[in-house]
XYZ file of C-alpha atoms in Angstrom:
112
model
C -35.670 140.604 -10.260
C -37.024 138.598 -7.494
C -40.322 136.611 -8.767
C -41.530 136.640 -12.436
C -44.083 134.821 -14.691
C -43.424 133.248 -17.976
C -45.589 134.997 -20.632
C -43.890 133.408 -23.742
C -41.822 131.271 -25.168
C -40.284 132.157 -28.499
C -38.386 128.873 -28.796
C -39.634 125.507 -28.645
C -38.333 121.881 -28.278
C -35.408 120.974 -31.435
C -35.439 124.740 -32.246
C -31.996 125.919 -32.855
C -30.538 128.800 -30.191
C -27.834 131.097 -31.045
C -26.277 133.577 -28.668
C -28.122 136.548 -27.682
C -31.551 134.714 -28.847
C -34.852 135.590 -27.142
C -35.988 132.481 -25.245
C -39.043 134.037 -23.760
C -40.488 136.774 -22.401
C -40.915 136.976 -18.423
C -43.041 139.537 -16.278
C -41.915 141.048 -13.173
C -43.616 143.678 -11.392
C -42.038 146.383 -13.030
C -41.881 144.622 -17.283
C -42.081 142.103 -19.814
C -38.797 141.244 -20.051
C -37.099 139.010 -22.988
C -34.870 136.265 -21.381
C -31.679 136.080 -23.472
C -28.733 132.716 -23.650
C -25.556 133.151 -24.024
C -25.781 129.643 -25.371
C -25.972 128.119 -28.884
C -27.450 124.659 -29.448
C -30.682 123.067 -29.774
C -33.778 123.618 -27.349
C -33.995 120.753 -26.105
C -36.457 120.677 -22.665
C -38.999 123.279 -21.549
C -38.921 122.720 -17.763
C -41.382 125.801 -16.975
C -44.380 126.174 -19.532
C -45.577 129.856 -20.075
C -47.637 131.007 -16.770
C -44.844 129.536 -14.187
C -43.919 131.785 -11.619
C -41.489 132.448 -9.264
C -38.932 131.338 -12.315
C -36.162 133.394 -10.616
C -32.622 131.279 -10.404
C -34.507 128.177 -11.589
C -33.842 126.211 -15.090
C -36.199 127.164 -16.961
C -35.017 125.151 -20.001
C -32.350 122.961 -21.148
C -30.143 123.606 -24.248
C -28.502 120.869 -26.010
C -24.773 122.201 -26.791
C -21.693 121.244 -29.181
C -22.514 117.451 -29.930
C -25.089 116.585 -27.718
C -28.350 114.790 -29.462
C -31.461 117.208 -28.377
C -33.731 114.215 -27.704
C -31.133 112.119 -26.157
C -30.664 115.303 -23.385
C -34.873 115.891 -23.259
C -35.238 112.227 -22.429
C -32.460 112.710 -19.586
C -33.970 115.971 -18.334
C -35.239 114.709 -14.884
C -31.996 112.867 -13.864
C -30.260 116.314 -15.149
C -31.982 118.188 -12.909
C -31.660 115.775 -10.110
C -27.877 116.105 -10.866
C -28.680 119.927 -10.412
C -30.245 119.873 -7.141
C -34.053 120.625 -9.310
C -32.803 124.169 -9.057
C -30.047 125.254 -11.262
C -26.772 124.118 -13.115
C -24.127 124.116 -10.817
C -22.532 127.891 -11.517
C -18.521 126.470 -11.281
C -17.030 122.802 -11.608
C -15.798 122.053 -7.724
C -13.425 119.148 -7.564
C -15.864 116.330 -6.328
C -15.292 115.317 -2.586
C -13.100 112.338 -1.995
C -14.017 108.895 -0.285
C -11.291 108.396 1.394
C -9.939 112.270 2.749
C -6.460 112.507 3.281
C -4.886 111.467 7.126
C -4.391 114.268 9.031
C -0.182 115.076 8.704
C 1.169 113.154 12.207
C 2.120 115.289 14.877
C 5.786 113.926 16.240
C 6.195 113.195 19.699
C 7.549 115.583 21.896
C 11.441 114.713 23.011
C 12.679 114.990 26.967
């Protein structure tokens, strides 16, 4: 899928998600397609309202997981996606770069 249109949402904001849940419905040029998670949790942020396009590889929503308070993670929504680069959740944990990068390894001197 390369551009699509939100037609639906089937969730809304505190709703509880379980895995394999419907979130909403999306047409491409070919469907109506329902948007499963994998996730369970709480909705807890609509980012793109029904008639959004061009929703392809952006968040969409975010879902409040394990412990996490649902209002306490819709009231942090913007910095979230800040943290996210506005596009998407980062797809892997990288080790965060360091300050200070290690020397380079010394290179001895050459002997006569």
């Amino acid at each position: 899928m390369e551009s699509g249109t939100i037609v639906k949402w089937h969730k809304k904001e505190g709703d509880g998600i379980a895995s394999g849940d419907v979130l909403c419905d999306v047409q491409t040029d070919k469907a109506v397609v329902g948007m499963e998670t994998d996730e369970e949790g709480v909705m807890a942020k609509i980012i793109k309202e029904a008639g959004s396009t061009n929703v392809v590889q952006e968040t969409i929503a975010i879902i409040a997981t394990g412990d996490e308070d649902w209002k306490e993670v819709a009231a942090n929504a913007d910095a979230l996606l800040a943290s996210w680069g506005g596009a998407a959740p980062p797809a892997a944990s990288a080790p965060p770069p360091t300050a200070n990068p290690p020397a380079a390894a010394a290179t001895p001197e050459p002997q006569p």
